[in-house]
Short mmCIF file of C-alpha atoms in Angstrom, two decimals:
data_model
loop_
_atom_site.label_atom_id
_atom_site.label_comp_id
_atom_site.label_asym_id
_atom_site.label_seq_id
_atom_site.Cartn_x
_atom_site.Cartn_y
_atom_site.Cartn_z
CA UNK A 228 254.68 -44.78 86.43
CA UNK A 229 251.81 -42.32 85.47
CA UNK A 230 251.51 -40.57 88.99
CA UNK A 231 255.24 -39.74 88.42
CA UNK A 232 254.67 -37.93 85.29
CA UNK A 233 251.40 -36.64 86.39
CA UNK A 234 253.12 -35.29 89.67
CA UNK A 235 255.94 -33.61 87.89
CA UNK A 236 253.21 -31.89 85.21
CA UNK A 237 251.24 -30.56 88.23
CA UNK A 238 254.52 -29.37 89.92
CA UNK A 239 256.21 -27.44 86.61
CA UNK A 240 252.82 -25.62 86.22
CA UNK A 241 252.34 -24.77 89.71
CA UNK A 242 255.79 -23.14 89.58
CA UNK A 243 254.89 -21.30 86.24
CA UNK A 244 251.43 -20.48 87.62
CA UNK A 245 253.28 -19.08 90.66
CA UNK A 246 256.12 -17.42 88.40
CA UNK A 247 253.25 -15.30 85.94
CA UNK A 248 250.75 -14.86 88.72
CA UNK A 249 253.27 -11.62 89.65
CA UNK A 250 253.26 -10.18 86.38
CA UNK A 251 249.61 -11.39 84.93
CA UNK A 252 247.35 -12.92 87.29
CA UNK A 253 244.94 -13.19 84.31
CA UNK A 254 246.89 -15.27 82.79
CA UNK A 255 247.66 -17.31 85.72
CA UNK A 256 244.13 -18.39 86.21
CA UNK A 257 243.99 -19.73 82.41
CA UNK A 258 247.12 -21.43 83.46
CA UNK A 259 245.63 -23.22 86.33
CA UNK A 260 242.67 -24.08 84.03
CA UNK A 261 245.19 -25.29 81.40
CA UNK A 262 246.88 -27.45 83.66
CA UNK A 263 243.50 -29.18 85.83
CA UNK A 264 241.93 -30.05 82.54
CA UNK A 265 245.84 -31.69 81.08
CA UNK A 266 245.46 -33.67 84.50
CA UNK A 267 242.09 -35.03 84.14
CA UNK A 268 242.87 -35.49 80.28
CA UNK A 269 245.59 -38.26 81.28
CA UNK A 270 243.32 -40.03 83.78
CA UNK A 271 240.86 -40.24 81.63
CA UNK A 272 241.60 -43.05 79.55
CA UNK A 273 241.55 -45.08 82.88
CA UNK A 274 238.32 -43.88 84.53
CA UNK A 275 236.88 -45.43 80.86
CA UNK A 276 238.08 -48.47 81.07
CA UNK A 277 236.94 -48.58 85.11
CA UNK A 278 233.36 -47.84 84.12
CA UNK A 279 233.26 -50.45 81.32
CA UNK A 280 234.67 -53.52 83.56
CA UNK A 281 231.62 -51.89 86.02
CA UNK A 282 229.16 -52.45 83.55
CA UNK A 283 230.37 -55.24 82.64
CA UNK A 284 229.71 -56.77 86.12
CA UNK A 285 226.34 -55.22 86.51
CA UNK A 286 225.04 -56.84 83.26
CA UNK A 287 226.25 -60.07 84.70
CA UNK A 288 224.70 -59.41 87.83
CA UNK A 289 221.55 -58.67 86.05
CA UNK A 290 221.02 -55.13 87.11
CA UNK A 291 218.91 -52.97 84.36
CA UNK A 292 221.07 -50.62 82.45
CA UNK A 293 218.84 -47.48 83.78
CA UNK A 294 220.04 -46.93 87.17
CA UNK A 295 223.94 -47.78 85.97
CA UNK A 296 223.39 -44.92 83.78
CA UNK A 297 221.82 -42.22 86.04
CA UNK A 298 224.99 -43.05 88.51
CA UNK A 299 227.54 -42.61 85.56
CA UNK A 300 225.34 -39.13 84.81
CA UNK A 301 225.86 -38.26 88.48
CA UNK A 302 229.17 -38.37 88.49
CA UNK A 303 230.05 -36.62 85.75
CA UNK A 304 227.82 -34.01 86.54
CA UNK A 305 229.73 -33.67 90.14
CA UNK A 306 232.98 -33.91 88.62
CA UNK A 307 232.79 -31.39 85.89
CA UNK A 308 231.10 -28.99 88.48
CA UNK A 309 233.75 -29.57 90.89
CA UNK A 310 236.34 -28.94 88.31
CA UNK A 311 234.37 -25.60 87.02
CA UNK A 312 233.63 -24.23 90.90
CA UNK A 313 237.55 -25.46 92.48
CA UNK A 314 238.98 -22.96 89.57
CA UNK A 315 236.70 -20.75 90.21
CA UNK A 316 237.32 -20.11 93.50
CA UNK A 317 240.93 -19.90 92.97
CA UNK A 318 240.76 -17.21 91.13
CA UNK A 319 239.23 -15.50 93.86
CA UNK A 320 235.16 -15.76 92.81
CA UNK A 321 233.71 -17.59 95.83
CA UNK A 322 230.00 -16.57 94.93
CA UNK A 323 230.67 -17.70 91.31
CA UNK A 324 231.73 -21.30 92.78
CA UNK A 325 229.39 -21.61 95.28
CA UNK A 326 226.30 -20.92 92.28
CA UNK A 327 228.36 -23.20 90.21
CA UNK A 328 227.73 -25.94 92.72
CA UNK A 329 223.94 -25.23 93.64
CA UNK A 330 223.18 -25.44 89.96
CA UNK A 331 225.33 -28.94 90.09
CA UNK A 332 222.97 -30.15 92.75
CA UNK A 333 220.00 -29.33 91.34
CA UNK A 334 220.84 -31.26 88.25
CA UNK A 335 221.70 -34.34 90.10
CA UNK A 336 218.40 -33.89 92.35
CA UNK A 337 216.53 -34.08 88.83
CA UNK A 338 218.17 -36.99 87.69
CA UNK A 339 218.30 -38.90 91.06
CA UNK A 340 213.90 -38.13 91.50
CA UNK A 341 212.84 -41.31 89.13
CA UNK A 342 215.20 -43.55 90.97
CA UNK A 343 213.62 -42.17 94.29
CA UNK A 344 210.11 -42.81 93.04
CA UNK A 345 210.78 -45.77 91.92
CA UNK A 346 212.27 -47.23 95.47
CA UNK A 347 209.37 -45.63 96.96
CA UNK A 348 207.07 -47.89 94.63
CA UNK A 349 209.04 -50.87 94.88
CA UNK A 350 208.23 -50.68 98.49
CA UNK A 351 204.35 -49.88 98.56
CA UNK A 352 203.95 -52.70 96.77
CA UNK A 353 206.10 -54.86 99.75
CA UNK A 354 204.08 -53.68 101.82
CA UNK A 355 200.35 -53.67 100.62
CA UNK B 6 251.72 -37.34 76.80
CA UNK B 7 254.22 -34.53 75.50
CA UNK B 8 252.05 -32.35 74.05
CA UNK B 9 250.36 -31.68 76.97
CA UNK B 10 252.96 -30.52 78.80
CA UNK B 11 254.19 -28.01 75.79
CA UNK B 12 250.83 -26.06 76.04
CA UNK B 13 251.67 -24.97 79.70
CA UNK B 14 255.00 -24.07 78.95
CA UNK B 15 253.40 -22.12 75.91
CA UNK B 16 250.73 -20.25 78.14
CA UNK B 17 253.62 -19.77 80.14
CA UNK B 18 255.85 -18.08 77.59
CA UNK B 19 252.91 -16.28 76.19
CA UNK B 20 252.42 -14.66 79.51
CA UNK B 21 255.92 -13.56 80.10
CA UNK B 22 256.48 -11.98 76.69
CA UNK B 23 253.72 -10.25 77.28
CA UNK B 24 254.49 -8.72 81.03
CA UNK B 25 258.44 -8.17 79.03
CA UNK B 26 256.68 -6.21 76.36
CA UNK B 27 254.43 -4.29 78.51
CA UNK B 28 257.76 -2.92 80.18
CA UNK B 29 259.57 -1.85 77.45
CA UNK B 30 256.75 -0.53 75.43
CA UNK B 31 256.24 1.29 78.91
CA UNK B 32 259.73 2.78 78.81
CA UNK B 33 259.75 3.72 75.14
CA UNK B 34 256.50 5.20 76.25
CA UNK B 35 253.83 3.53 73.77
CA UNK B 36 251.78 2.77 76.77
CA UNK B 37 248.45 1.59 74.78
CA UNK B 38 250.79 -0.92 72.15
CA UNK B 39 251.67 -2.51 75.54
CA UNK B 40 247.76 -3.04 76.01
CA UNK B 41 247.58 -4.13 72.67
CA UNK B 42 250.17 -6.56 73.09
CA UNK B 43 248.32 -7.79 76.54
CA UNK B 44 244.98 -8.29 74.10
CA UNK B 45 246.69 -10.74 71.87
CA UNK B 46 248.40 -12.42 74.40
CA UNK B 47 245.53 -13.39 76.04
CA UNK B 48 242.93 -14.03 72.81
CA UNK B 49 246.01 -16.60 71.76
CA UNK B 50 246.04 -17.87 75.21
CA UNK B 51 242.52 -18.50 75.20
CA UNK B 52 242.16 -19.87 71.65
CA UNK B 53 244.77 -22.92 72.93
CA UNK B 54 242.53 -23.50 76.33
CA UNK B 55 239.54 -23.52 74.98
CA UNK B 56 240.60 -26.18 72.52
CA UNK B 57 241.80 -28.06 75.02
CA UNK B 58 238.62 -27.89 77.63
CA UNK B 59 236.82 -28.21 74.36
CA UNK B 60 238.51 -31.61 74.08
CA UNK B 61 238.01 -32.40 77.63
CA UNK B 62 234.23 -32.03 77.66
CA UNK B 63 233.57 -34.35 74.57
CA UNK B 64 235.91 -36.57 75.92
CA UNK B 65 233.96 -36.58 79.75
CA UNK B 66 230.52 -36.95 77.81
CA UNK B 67 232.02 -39.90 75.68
CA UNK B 68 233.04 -41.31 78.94
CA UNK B 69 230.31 -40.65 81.40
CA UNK B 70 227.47 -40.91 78.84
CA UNK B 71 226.24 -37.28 79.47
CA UNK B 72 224.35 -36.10 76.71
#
């Protein structure tokens, strides 16, 4: 039932979007904004209860809160920049995306370096 | 569920009072009221969206633990 009402919402503001873009593009672009974060507002609630039945499982299978956490981290980081870069390229500002996203991976490089080390550790010690 | 969809149809209105105004100020020749106008327009736009993507950020850093 939600992706009908989510559907229609993206459809009415694409059509307003489309319908002030001739008069004020400016305010087209806040539109768009407006409208990608009203989205993601309504999906939300879902994603939240998604991650808790996943940590759920990964207590139960034992695995150590850390690395559940950096992944959750990751992905937020990706989404929001995603979000933040796809809106700004609409609007026309490629080179603002495109720094948008290098930041974003940098960030997730910084928080995915312990987990690397610590694989990398985890296997010395296999092997010597 | 319904709110949401009132503040595009706001941002909508807001932006086509504003390009309505901008003509007829035009035509009754007040050209800067019309940019006036335009500045209010927009600061009230942005006051609603930046509620909202206020909202959205507290509620992605509740959900994917991002402090």
């Amino acid at each position: 039932m939600d992706v009908l009402q989510i559907v229609a919402l993206g459809l009415t503001a694409t059509v307003l979007i489309v319908v002030v873009k001739s008069q004020r593009p400016d305010l087209a672009v806040v539109l768009s904004v407006a409208a990608g974060a009203i989205i993601f507002l309504l999906v939300l609630g879902k994603i939240g209860s998604i991650i808790e039945v996943v940590k759920e499982l990964s207590q139960r299978a034992g695995i150590s809160m850390v690395y559940l956490g950096t992944i959750l981290k990751i992905v937020g980081i990706a989404y929001i920049a995603e979000f933040g870069s796809q809106i700004c390229r609409d609007a026309g500002e490629g080179a603002v995306a495109s720094k948008i996203e290098f930041a974003a991976k940098v960030l997730i490089m910084v928080l995915a370096v312990p987990i690397v080390v610590a694989v990398l550790q985890s296997l010395l010690k296999l092997l010597w | 569920m319904g709110s949401s969809i009132d503040l595009i149809f706001k941002i909508a209105g807001v932006g086509i009072l504003v390009s309505v105004l901008n003509t007829i100020l035009k035509h009754a020749g007040k050209e800067e009221q019309g940019q006036i106008v335009t500045l209010a327009g927009l600061a009230i736009v942005f006051i609603w969206v930046i509620q909202l993507l206020a909202n959205l950020f507290d509620q992605v850093k509740s959900v994917f633990r991002l402090f």
